[in-house]
The first five atom37 places (N, CA, C, CB, O) and aatype in JSON, in Angstrom:
{
  "aatype": [12, 0, 0, 1, 9, 18, 11, 14, 0, 11, 16, 0, 12, 5, 15, 7, 12, 0, 1, 16, 11, 3, 17, 19, 10, 6, 9, 6, 14, 5, 0, 0, 1, 0, 2, 3, 14, 10, 12, 7, 17, 16, 15, 15, 0, 3, 16, 2, 5, 5, 19, 1, 10, 16, 13, 3, 15, 11, 3, 0, 0, 19, 0, 13, 0, 19, 11, 5, 7, 17, 0, 18, 16, 19, 1, 6, 14, 11, 19, 1, 1, 14, 19, 14, 11, 15, 18, 0, 3, 2, 13, 1, 18, 7, 1, 11, 7, 0, 17, 16, 8],
  "atom_mask": [
    [1, 1, 1, 1, 1],
    [1, 1, 1, 1, 1],
    [1, 1, 1, 1, 1],
    [1, 1, 1, 1, 1],
    [1, 1, 1, 1, 1],
    [1, 1, 1, 1, 1],
    [1, 1, 1, 1, 1],
    [1, 1, 1, 1, 1],
    [1, 1, 1, 1, 1],
    [1, 1, 1, 1, 1],
    [1, 1, 1, 1, 1],
    [1, 1, 1, 1, 1],
    [1, 1, 1, 1, 1],
    [1, 1, 1, 1, 1],
    [1, 1, 1, 1, 1],
    [1, 1, 1, 0, 1],
    [1, 1, 1, 1, 1],
    [1, 1, 1, 1, 1],
    [1, 1, 1, 1, 1],
    [1, 1, 1, 1, 1],
    [1, 1, 1, 1, 1],
    [1, 1, 1, 1, 1],
    [1, 1, 1, 1, 1],
    [1, 1, 1, 1, 1],
    [1, 1, 1, 1, 1],
    [1, 1, 1, 1, 1],
    [1, 1, 1, 1, 1],
    [1, 1, 1, 1, 1],
    [1, 1, 1, 1, 1],
    [1, 1, 1, 1, 1],
    [1, 1, 1, 1, 1],
    [1, 1, 1, 1, 1],
    [1, 1, 1, 1, 1],
    [1, 1, 1, 1, 1],
    [1, 1, 1, 1, 1],
    [1, 1, 1, 1, 1],
    [1, 1, 1, 1, 1],
    [1, 1, 1, 1, 1],
    [1, 1, 1, 1, 1],
    [1, 1, 1, 0, 1],
    [1, 1, 1, 1, 1],
    [1, 1, 1, 1, 1],
    [1, 1, 1, 1, 1],
    [1, 1, 1, 1, 1],
    [1, 1, 1, 1, 1],
    [1, 1, 1, 1, 1],
    [1, 1, 1, 1, 1],
    [1, 1, 1, 1, 1],
    [1, 1, 1, 1, 1],
    [1, 1, 1, 1, 1],
    [1, 1, 1, 1, 1],
    [1, 1, 1, 1, 1],
    [1, 1, 1, 1, 1],
    [1, 1, 1, 1, 1],
    [1, 1, 1, 1, 1],
    [1, 1, 1, 1, 1],
    [1, 1, 1, 1, 1],
    [1, 1, 1, 1, 1],
    [1, 1, 1, 1, 1],
    [1, 1, 1, 1, 1],
    [1, 1, 1, 1, 1],
    [1, 1, 1, 1, 1],
    [1, 1, 1, 1, 1],
    [1, 1, 1, 1, 1],
    [1, 1, 1, 1, 1],
    [1, 1, 1, 1, 1],
    [1, 1, 1, 1, 1],
    [1, 1, 1, 1, 1],
    [1, 1, 1, 0, 1],
    [1, 1, 1, 1, 1],
    [1, 1, 1, 1, 1],
    [1, 1, 1, 1, 1],
    [1, 1, 1, 1, 1],
    [1, 1, 1, 1, 1],
    [1, 1, 1, 1, 1],
    [1, 1, 1, 1, 1],
    [1, 1, 1, 1, 1],
    [1, 1, 1, 1, 1],
    [1, 1, 1, 1, 1],
    [1, 1, 1, 1, 1],
    [1, 1, 1, 1, 1],
    [1, 1, 1, 1, 1],
    [1, 1, 1, 1, 1],
    [1, 1, 1, 1, 1],
    [1, 1, 1, 1, 1],
    [1, 1, 1, 1, 1],
    [1, 1, 1, 1, 1],
    [1, 1, 1, 1, 1],
    [1, 1, 1, 1, 1],
    [1, 1, 1, 1, 1],
    [1, 1, 1, 1, 1],
    [1, 1, 1, 1, 1],
    [1, 1, 1, 1, 1],
    [1, 1, 1, 0, 1],
    [1, 1, 1, 1, 1],
    [1, 1, 1, 1, 1],
    [1, 1, 1, 0, 1],
    [1, 1, 1, 1, 1],
    [1, 1, 1, 1, 1],
    [1, 1, 1, 1, 1],
    [1, 1, 1, 1, 1]
  ],
  "atom_positions": [
    [[-18.69, -35.09, -61.33], [-19.78, -34.78, -60.46], [-20.54, -36.03, -60.04], [-20.7, -33.82, -61.13], [-20.84, -36.87, -60.89]],
    [[-20.86, -36.18, -58.79], [-21.54, -37.36, -58.27], [-22.96, -37.01, -57.82], [-20.74, -37.95, -57.09], [-23.23, -35.93, -57.29]],
    [[-23.83, -37.93, -58.06], [-25.25, -37.73, -57.73], [-25.73, -38.9, -56.76], [-26.14, -37.69, -59.1], [-25.18, -40.01, -56.77]],
    [[-26.7, -38.59, -56.0], [-27.31, -39.51, -55.05], [-28.77, -39.69, -55.42], [-27.16, -39.0, -53.61], [-29.52, -38.71, -55.45]],
    [[-29.2, -40.94, -55.7], [-30.58, -41.25, -56.02], [-31.23, -42.02, -54.94], [-30.67, -42.0, -57.29], [-30.75, -43.09, -54.57]],
    [[-32.31, -41.52, -54.41], [-32.99, -42.21, -53.34], [-34.48, -41.92, -53.28], [-32.37, -41.85, -52.04], [-34.96, -41.04, -54.0]],
    [[-35.19, -42.63, -52.47], [-36.6, -42.44, -52.27], [-36.75, -41.85, -50.86], [-37.39, -43.8, -52.45], [-36.39, -42.51, -49.89]],
    [[-37.28, -40.62, -50.72], [-37.32, -40.06, -49.35], [-38.22, -40.82, -48.4], [-37.78, -38.64, -49.41], [-39.21, -41.45, -48.75]],
    [[-37.78, -40.72, -47.14], [-38.55, -41.43, -46.06], [-39.72, -40.57, -45.59], [-37.61, -41.76, -44.83], [-39.74, -39.36, -45.83]],
    [[-40.67, -41.14, -44.94], [-41.83, -40.48, -44.41], [-41.36, -39.51, -43.32], [-42.87, -41.51, -43.85], [-40.49, -39.81, -42.51]],
    [[-41.97, -38.32, -43.34], [-41.61, -37.38, -42.26], [-42.16, -37.76, -40.96], [-42.06, -36.01, -42.57], [-43.24, -38.35, -40.89]],
    [[-41.47, -37.45, -39.9], [-41.93, -37.82, -38.53], [-42.98, -36.89, -37.99], [-40.77, -37.85, -37.56], [-43.59, -37.16, -36.96]],
    [[-43.2, -35.81, -38.66], [-44.16, -34.79, -38.22], [-45.61, -35.17, -38.41], [-43.91, -33.53, -38.94], [-46.46, -34.8, -37.6]],
    [[-45.91, -35.91, -39.46], [-47.3, -36.32, -39.73], [-47.32, -37.76, -40.1], [-47.93, -35.48, -40.85], [-46.28, -38.37, -40.38]],
    [[-48.55, -38.32, -40.09], [-48.63, -39.73, -40.36], [-48.89, -39.99, -41.9], [-49.75, -40.36, -39.49], [-48.96, -41.16, -42.3]],
    [[-49.03, -39.04, -42.69], [-49.26, -39.2, -44.13], [-47.98, -39.63, -44.89], [0.0, 0.0, 0.0], [-46.87, -39.56, -44.37]],
    [[-48.19, -40.08, -46.12], [-47.11, -40.53, -46.93], [-46.84, -39.61, -48.11], [-47.4, -41.89, -47.41], [-46.38, -40.06, -49.15]],
    [[-47.13, -38.35, -47.94], [-46.92, -37.33, -48.98], [-45.43, -37.19, -49.25], [-47.53, -35.96, -48.57], [-44.61, -37.32, -48.34]],
    [[-45.09, -36.93, -50.51], [-43.7, -36.71, -50.95], [-42.79, -37.91, -50.72], [-43.11, -35.52, -50.24], [-41.58, -37.72, -50.56]],
    [[-43.33, -39.14, -50.7], [-42.54, -40.33, -50.58], [-42.69, -41.22, -51.77], [-42.9, -41.06, -49.36], [-42.08, -42.29, -51.81]],
    [[-43.44, -40.84, -52.71], [-43.7, -41.71, -53.91], [-42.59, -41.51, -55.02], [-45.15, -41.36, -54.53], [-42.25, -42.45, -55.75]],
    [[-42.08, -40.32, -55.1], [-41.1, -40.03, -56.16], [-39.71, -40.34, -55.74], [-41.18, -38.6, -56.58], [-39.42, -40.39, -54.54]],
    [[-38.79, -40.57, -56.71], [-37.39, -40.72, -56.51], [-36.75, -39.34, -56.65], [-36.78, -41.73, -57.5], [-37.17, -38.52, -57.46]],
    [[-35.69, -39.12, -55.8], [-35.05, -37.86, -55.8], [-33.58, -38.06, -56.23], [-35.16, -37.2, -54.4], [-32.91, -39.02, -55.86]],
    [[-33.13, -37.08, -57.05], [-31.7, -37.04, -57.45], [-31.09, -35.77, -56.91], [-31.53, -37.12, -59.02], [-31.53, -34.67, -57.25]],
    [[-30.11, -35.92, -56.09], [-29.39, -34.75, -55.49], [-27.9, -34.86, -55.86], [-29.59, -34.7, -53.91], [-27.33, -35.95, -55.93]],
    [[-27.31, -33.69, -56.08], [-25.89, -33.65, -56.35], [-25.13, -33.64, -55.0], [-25.53, -32.4, -57.22], [-25.43, -32.86, -54.1]],
    [[-24.15, -34.52, -54.91], [-23.37, -34.54, -53.65], [-22.45, -33.31, -53.56], [-22.52, -35.86, -53.54], [-21.94, -32.85, -54.59]],
    [[-22.26, -32.79, -52.39], [-21.4, -31.6, -52.21], [-19.94, -31.82, -52.74], [-21.37, -31.23, -50.71], [-19.32, -32.84, -52.47]],
    [[-19.44, -30.84, -53.48], [-18.09, -30.91, -53.95], [-17.08, -30.24, -52.98], [-18.01, -30.27, -55.33], [-15.9, -30.59, -52.96]],
    [[-17.58, -29.26, -52.18], [-16.76, -28.47, -51.27], [-17.5, -28.43, -49.93], [-16.49, -27.01, -51.83], [-18.72, -28.51, -49.84]],
    [[-16.66, -28.3, -48.89], [-17.23, -28.22, -47.55], [-17.86, -26.82, -47.34], [-16.11, -28.51, -46.47], [-17.47, -25.84, -47.97]],
    [[-18.78, -26.78, -46.48], [-19.4, -25.51, -46.08], [-18.53, -24.74, -45.14], [-20.75, -25.76, -45.44], [-17.77, -25.32, -44.37]],
    [[-18.63, -23.42, -45.18], [-17.8, -22.53, -44.37], [-18.69, -21.62, -43.52], [-16.85, -21.69, -45.27], [-19.77, -21.21, -43.95]],
    [[-18.24, -21.31, -42.34], [-18.97, -20.39, -41.45], [-18.49, -19.0, -41.71], [-18.78, -20.75, -39.95], [-17.29, -18.76, -41.83]],
    [[-19.42, -18.06, -41.82], [-19.08, -16.62, -41.94], [-18.68, -16.15, -40.57], [-20.29, -15.75, -42.52], [-19.45, -16.34, -39.62]],
    [[-17.49, -15.52, -40.4], [-17.04, -15.13, -39.07], [-17.82, -13.98, -38.46], [-15.61, -14.76, -39.11], [-17.94, -13.9, -37.24]],
    [[-18.36, -13.1, -39.29], [-19.1, -11.94, -38.81], [-20.54, -12.34, -38.37], [-19.17, -10.86, -39.93], [-20.93, -12.07, -37.23]],
    [[-21.26, -12.96, -39.23], [-22.69, -13.27, -38.97], [-22.92, -14.66, -38.42], [-23.48, -13.11, -40.22], [-23.94, -14.9, -37.78]],
    [[-21.98, -15.58, -38.66], [-22.14, -16.92, -38.22], [-22.98, -17.79, -39.14], [0.0, 0.0, 0.0], [-23.31, -18.92, -38.78]],
    [[-23.33, -17.27, -40.35], [-24.03, -18.04, -41.34], [-23.23, -19.09, -41.99], [-24.55, -17.18, -42.33], [-22.03, -18.92, -42.18]],
    [[-23.83, -20.16, -42.33], [-23.18, -21.2, -43.13], [-23.31, -20.99, -44.59], [-23.71, -22.53, -42.79], [-24.43, -20.75, -45.06]],
    [[-22.26, -21.05, -45.35], [-22.36, -20.78, -46.8], [-21.45, -21.78, -47.53], [-21.95, -19.27, -47.14], [-20.64, -22.49, -46.94]],
    [[-21.64, -21.76, -48.85], [-20.82, -22.62, -49.66], [-20.78, -21.96, -51.03], [-21.38, -24.1, -49.73], [-21.74, -21.32, -51.45]],
    [[-19.64, -22.1, -51.75], [-19.53, -21.63, -53.08], [-20.05, -22.6, -54.14], [-18.13, -21.31, -53.36], [-20.12, -22.27, -55.32]],
    [[-20.42, -23.81, -53.71], [-20.9, -24.89, -54.57], [-22.45, -24.72, -54.69], [-20.49, -26.33, -53.97], [-23.21, -25.0, -53.77]],
    [[-22.84, -24.22, -55.9], [-24.32, -23.97, -56.08], [-24.99, -25.28, -56.49], [-24.6, -22.84, -57.19], [-26.22, -25.35, -56.48]],
    [[-24.25, -26.32, -56.84], [-24.87, -27.6, -57.29], [-25.55, -28.32, -56.12], [-23.78, -28.53, -57.94], [-26.34, -29.25, -56.33]],
    [[-25.25, -27.91, -54.88], [-25.83, -28.51, -53.73], [-27.35, -28.16, -53.71], [-25.1, -28.04, -52.44], [-28.12, -28.85, -53.04]],
    [[-27.77, -27.15, -54.39], [-29.17, -26.75, -54.42], [-30.04, -27.55, -55.41], [-29.26, -25.3, -54.74], [-31.26, -27.46, -55.4]],
    [[-29.35, -28.34, -56.27], [-30.06, -29.06, -57.26], [-30.75, -30.3, -56.63], [-29.12, -29.47, -58.39], [-30.09, -31.13, -56.02]],
    [[-32.03, -30.4, -56.77], [-32.86, -31.49, -56.22], [-33.91, -31.78, -57.3], [-33.55, -31.11, -54.8], [-34.82, -30.97, -57.49]],
    [[-33.8, -32.87, -57.98], [-34.75, -33.24, -59.05], [-35.56, -34.42, -58.6], [-34.01, -33.57, -60.38], [-35.05, -35.31, -57.92]],
    [[-36.84, -34.45, -58.98], [-37.71, -35.57, -58.69], [-38.07, -36.26, -59.94], [-38.95, -35.15, -57.95], [-38.22, -35.63, -60.99]],
    [[-38.23, -37.61, -59.83], [-38.53, -38.46, -60.96], [-39.62, -39.48, -60.49], [-37.19, -39.19, -61.5], [-39.73, -39.82, -59.31]],
    [[-40.4, -39.92, -61.46], [-41.47, -40.91, -61.17], [-40.93, -42.29, -60.88], [-42.43, -40.99, -62.32], [-41.55, -43.06, -60.14]],
    [[-39.77, -42.62, -61.46], [-39.2, -43.94, -61.27], [-37.72, -43.86, -61.07], [-39.51, -44.82, -62.43], [-37.08, -42.86, -61.38]],
    [[-37.18, -44.95, -60.55], [-35.73, -45.0, -60.34], [-35.0, -45.09, -61.65], [-35.36, -46.18, -59.46], [-33.91, -44.54, -61.78]],
    [[-35.58, -45.78, -62.64], [-34.97, -45.93, -63.92], [-34.89, -44.57, -64.63], [-35.74, -46.93, -64.75], [-33.92, -44.32, -65.34]],
    [[-35.85, -43.7, -64.45], [-35.79, -42.37, -65.07], [-34.65, -41.51, -64.44], [-37.17, -41.64, -64.91], [-33.94, -40.77, -65.13]],
    [[-34.5, -41.64, -63.13], [-33.44, -40.92, -62.45], [-32.06, -41.4, -62.89], [-33.58, -41.08, -60.94], [-31.14, -40.6, -63.11]],
    [[-31.93, -42.7, -63.01], [-30.62, -43.25, -63.39], [-30.36, -42.86, -64.84], [-30.57, -44.83, -63.2], [-29.22, -42.51, -65.17]],
    [[-31.35, -42.89, -65.72], [-31.17, -42.55, -67.12], [-30.74, -41.09, -67.24], [-32.48, -42.8, -67.91], [-29.88, -40.77, -68.07]],
    [[-31.31, -40.21, -66.42], [-30.93, -38.81, -66.45], [-29.47, -38.62, -65.96], [-31.9, -38.0, -65.59], [-28.74, -37.82, -66.54]],
    [[-29.06, -39.31, -64.93], [-27.67, -39.2, -64.5], [-26.72, -39.71, -65.53], [-27.46, -39.94, -63.24], [-25.67, -39.1, -65.76]],
    [[-27.06, -40.81, -66.16], [-26.18, -41.36, -67.21], [-26.1, -40.44, -68.38], [-26.66, -42.72, -67.68], [-25.02, -40.27, -68.96]],
    [[-27.22, -39.81, -68.76], [-27.26, -38.87, -69.92], [-26.37, -37.63, -69.63], [-28.76, -38.41, -70.21], [-25.69, -37.12, -70.52]],
    [[-26.4, -37.17, -68.37], [-25.55, -36.07, -68.0], [-24.09, -36.42, -67.76], [-26.1, -35.44, -66.8], [-23.25, -35.53, -67.65]],
    [[-23.77, -37.71, -67.68], [-22.44, -38.19, -67.51], [-21.98, -38.13, -66.0], [0.0, 0.0, 0.0], [-20.79, -38.03, -65.71]],
    [[-22.92, -38.19, -65.11], [-22.6, -38.11, -63.65], [-22.48, -39.5, -63.13], [-23.7, -37.32, -62.83], [-23.19, -40.41, -63.55]],
    [[-21.55, -39.68, -62.2], [-21.47, -40.88, -61.39], [-22.64, -40.81, -60.43], [-20.07, -41.01, -60.62], [-23.04, -39.72, -60.04]],
    [[-23.2, -41.93, -60.05], [-24.34, -41.93, -59.21], [-24.3, -43.17, -58.24], [-25.6, -41.94, -60.09], [-23.65, -44.18, -58.51]],
    [[-25.01, -43.02, -57.11], [-25.25, -44.07, -56.22], [-26.74, -44.17, -55.94], [-24.46, -43.88, -54.98], [-27.38, -43.13, -55.74]],
    [[-27.31, -45.35, -55.92], [-28.71, -45.59, -55.7], [-28.91, -46.15, -54.28], [-29.27, -46.56, -56.77], [-28.29, -47.16, -53.94]],
    [[-29.72, -45.55, -53.49], [-30.08, -46.04, -52.15], [-31.45, -46.62, -52.23], [-30.01, -44.92, -51.09], [-32.42, -45.89, -52.43]],
    [[-31.55, -47.92, -52.07], [-32.9, -48.54, -52.14], [-33.66, -48.23, -50.87], [-32.8, -50.09, -52.34], [-33.06, -48.21, -49.79]],
    [[-34.96, -47.99, -50.95], [-35.71, -47.7, -49.74], [-35.95, -48.94, -48.83], [-37.05, -47.1, -50.12], [-36.02, -50.07, -49.31]],
    [[-36.05, -48.68, -47.55], [-36.3, -49.81, -46.64], [-37.84, -50.07, -46.66], [-35.76, -49.49, -45.15], [-38.66, -49.16, -46.7]],
    [[-38.16, -51.35, -46.63], [-39.6, -51.75, -46.67], [-40.23, -51.38, -45.34], [-39.77, -53.3, -46.95], [-39.71, -51.72, -44.28]],
    [[-41.35, -50.69, -45.41], [-42.05, -50.28, -44.24], [-43.07, -51.37, -43.92], [-42.71, -48.9, -44.43], [-43.92, -51.69, -44.75]],
    [[-42.98, -51.92, -42.73], [-43.95, -52.97, -42.29], [-44.78, -52.38, -41.15], [-43.19, -54.33, -41.81], [-44.36, -52.41, -39.99]],
    [[-45.99, -51.84, -41.49], [-46.73, -51.27, -40.35], [-47.28, -52.35, -39.43], [-47.87, -50.38, -40.84], [-47.62, -53.43, -39.91]],
    [[-47.39, -52.09, -38.14], [-47.89, -52.96, -37.14], [-49.37, -52.7, -37.05], [-47.18, -52.77, -35.79], [-49.79, -51.59, -36.74]],
    [[-50.2, -53.74, -37.33], [-51.64, -53.5, -37.22], [-52.09, -53.29, -35.77], [-52.39, -54.66, -37.82], [-51.75, -54.06, -34.87]],
    [[-52.83, -52.26, -35.57], [-53.27, -51.89, -34.23], [-54.75, -51.72, -34.19], [-52.59, -50.64, -33.77], [-55.35, -51.33, -35.2]],
    [[-55.36, -51.99, -33.08], [-56.79, -51.84, -32.94], [-57.08, -51.09, -31.64], [-57.49, -53.22, -32.98], [-56.49, -51.41, -30.6]],
    [[-57.97, -50.13, -31.66], [-58.33, -49.4, -30.46], [-58.92, -50.31, -29.41], [-59.29, -48.29, -30.78], [-58.75, -50.1, -28.22]],
    [[-59.64, -51.35, -29.87], [-60.27, -52.3, -28.95], [-59.2, -53.11, -28.08], [-61.16, -53.29, -29.8], [-59.51, -53.61, -27.0]],
    [[-57.96, -53.2, -28.62], [-56.93, -53.87, -27.86], [-56.58, -53.16, -26.56], [-55.7, -54.02, -28.69], [-56.03, -53.77, -25.64]],
    [[-56.89, -51.91, -26.47], [-56.66, -51.17, -25.22], [-57.5, -51.75, -24.06], [-56.99, -49.66, -25.42], [-57.11, -51.66, -22.89]],
    [[-58.62, -52.32, -24.39], [-59.58, -52.82, -23.37], [-59.69, -54.29, -23.31], [-60.92, -52.28, -23.62], [-60.61, -54.82, -22.68]],
    [[-58.74, -55.01, -23.98], [-58.81, -56.47, -24.08], [-58.57, -57.07, -22.75], [-57.82, -57.0, -25.09], [-57.81, -56.55, -21.94]],
    [[-59.23, -58.2, -22.53], [-59.06, -59.01, -21.3], [-57.69, -59.73, -21.47], [-60.31, -60.07, -21.1], [-57.36, -60.23, -22.54]],
    [[-56.9, -59.75, -20.36], [-55.61, -60.41, -20.44], [-54.52, -59.45, -20.96], [0.0, 0.0, 0.0], [-53.42, -59.86, -21.33]],
    [[-54.84, -58.22, -20.97], [-53.81, -57.23, -21.45], [-52.69, -57.12, -20.42], [-54.47, -55.79, -21.69], [-52.94, -57.28, -19.23]],
    [[-51.47, -56.86, -20.84], [-50.31, -56.89, -19.95], [-50.35, -55.72, -18.97], [-49.02, -56.85, -20.77], [-50.1, -55.94, -17.78]],
    [[-50.65, -54.52, -19.39], [-50.67, -53.4, -18.51], [-52.09, -53.19, -17.91], [0.0, 0.0, 0.0], [-53.07, -53.58, -18.54]],
    [[-52.19, -52.62, -16.78], [-53.44, -52.31, -16.16], [-54.04, -51.07, -16.82], [-53.25, -52.09, -14.65], [-53.37, -50.06, -17.04]],
    [[-55.31, -51.18, -17.13], [-56.02, -50.04, -17.73], [-56.63, -49.16, -16.64], [-57.13, -50.55, -18.71], [-57.48, -49.6, -15.87]],
    [[-56.19, -47.93, -16.58], [-56.75, -47.03, -15.59], [-57.05, -45.69, -16.24], [-55.8, -46.86, -14.4], [-56.58, -45.4, -17.34]],
    [[-57.82, -44.89, -15.57], [-58.09, -43.52, -16.12], [-57.04, -42.7, -15.55], [-59.52, -42.94, -15.76], [-56.98, -41.5, -15.82]]
  ]
}
């Protein structure tokens, strides 16, 4: 069984950083999903796809995977570099775009 360890990215729906502090361990799918011909639902016989564990640190997630005997891959998070912005820059003299109502 193979596991994937990563730190989730910020959701695009809101500006907050909720649920991005913990590390997540997910089991990689063992079998492909199949479409039900009658209803069109997607299903799978692999119930391990539903396993999603959260850990406070990467080391704790790796230790858990090693203890269970699972092969794992760690995806390091990308560093977020926010661009400092100021509301006053919208009215700055020498601004590139013309300010209009």
